[in-house]
């Protein structure tokens, strides 16, 4: 056998094998009609990103699925790539320019984009390089970027197509507005935080009377935009105000009092000021009641001149000033502390303003229907399915999508304005010019007469096309790749983008290819620390994944991430999990070294047939369970199944069963079977821990360059001998009991003991396994007996068979008597509780037969155990 290092060196092994896999092209994929395709597209990380714990979890799971599919003989294709991330990247570039003394406002769009692409080339691929350290088996030759020319053209083509179908329009609607970044944001780009604020109680006069109406508001600085006062129609306090008007304090403008069930009678005074331009709910209320909208804020968050007062001043400065003025004029009744949910820009951390804005919109209702139906009927399966309710809620209440952003980094909207203010949409300027000449009836229009819209498209408007665009499905809808690899198989992503990305990809799939984009969506949880807090750099509770890999090895970190990551549930990450993963690597390595060190004697017979047959069945049983876990996307459970198979069944039990005496050789048949088992174990462990398994695989024997584990065939399901498994489990339990007796009495493991089996109905429960039991429990002899033994330790197996270990004067009779009495007392108490349950007529009459039967079994087992304990007690020497 080859000589292998005493200790496993992860870094050396990982660098070597990743380079080898790449060099030999094992991750590359091309259409192969003889194979079933297995396709995964990576959720493209932002080009601004670096590897964090969420990426680690997500990409480990993807890699597990891809590696297994590759070994199953499928044509596995994992497409990597990055997202241009409009807002985040533009912010980075703006900051970089500031450091150089350059203001974005002072340079042209073309100059800015030149700087942005330079930044992207320098930093944009960092995260993909980091994923290689994790072992990600992507086809790196297929790496895509959402702003590369072909993918940009796909976005433009889709915009034009949807516009011509009537799905895209331009209009004034309510958006999330970033007053610092000066752009609209999607809901995904807004972070909500609990903020301590105030609730201001303002006095509104009633026109034509001395009556005052008190209105509670959190935003007194927007009263200049009030257009109505609203109360609940069932609120008796205000029914007399029907048809009357209220006077806005300071502004002195009369506004109608309206009635709507939207108002919460219990909040504040039960009176709501309606400011449609500055609150989404007020906007919808205004639409319902045909109210005007008065926007009193400029784009940068200062007060607009149409407000009439505080013009040009910052909104939060005005909040303080207007409060003082209201108080001085007796128009402020009181101020209370209040906690409110405030939206902040993900990009600038500025407080978001709900704002009416002229934007481009995409109609969602028609496209949402097939996307909802095919998730609800499980054509596309969500794992875990609990997320179907959230998905349905979103999709049944879908709103039109604001797709324009007031930025430069991104795909520029292909709309072109004519001198008269009208616009045309075209795939490029030349196409738009032809459209403009036709529409205007003016054949003399020139390109110089057209002005392209300044806005870019929302980043999600490129990433929703990802499963199609990465295979150039828009450039050539019938190309070989798209026809072979689409639809993809499994998508692994986070629940927080279930609507923003997943649902939209499903819509795009049905809209542009008339079929689903993927068959399964595995939704990971959030990685949290031991205290349950979301891991983040700002909290300082997130370790650097690359540091973890350096310390524990990529395999150790991969296993650590998966040990407690059930689908859809948050992962409470503890670095000890990575330590456990590293310990597992060491366990496997040491087991291999043990086997590798055995000398073989070709003349020896095989004494281990039972052990070999048992582990063969055990492996097949575990493989069956493993496949079921994979089918149900229980990836954490799948790893734990392999972990137990390797650590407990193979290392702790099987190797102990077959291990030759120290310095003695092993027979050839046993060694061959053991190597075959080790190969199978490396196969099922490889998707989870690819590096150490590949190293062991190649150290086991000389292999051809193409005979790497990464492409080795996945094990086939074999026969399971249930009787053999049950009997061996029984035998191992007996061995465990003997070992426990040794430990409890401080008897050396090296001291040989005798074991007596009291025949149960004339049968010896371990007949045929005496050699195995003697070896594992280090016994000098096994005898059958029909009577209990005096001065012996005893235990009762699960079938009520009694076992005795003569102590020959080495036992502390008093201590043993105390132990037996204690166990006897507990067992009698347990029996009493079972008998009480069985004597309850209502329980016996109402419980299923299986439950009653189980309780009767507990009763008979307890009675047998009590009898055996009492017998052991009487066999002890007298005090």
Tab-separated table of C-alpha atoms in Angstrom, residues 103-115 408:
chain	number	residue	atom	x	y	z
A	103	UNK	CA	-17.753	64.762	-8.809
A	104	UNK	CA	-20.162	62.615	-10.831
A	105	UNK	CA	-22.132	65.728	-11.778
A	106	UNK	CA	-19.038	67.210	-13.434
A	107	UNK	CA	-18.404	64.380	-15.900
A	108	UNK	CA	-20.356	62.932	-18.809
A	109	UNK	CA	-22.293	59.692	-18.758
A	110	UNK	CA	-19.716	58.107	-21.088
A	111	UNK	CA	-16.831	59.085	-18.802
A	112	UNK	CA	-18.653	57.754	-15.765
A	113	UNK	CA	-19.370	54.412	-17.446
A	114	UNK	CA	-15.703	54.134	-18.446
A	115	UNK	CA	-14.714	54.466	-14.784
A	408	UNK	CA	-26.193	55.716	-15.203
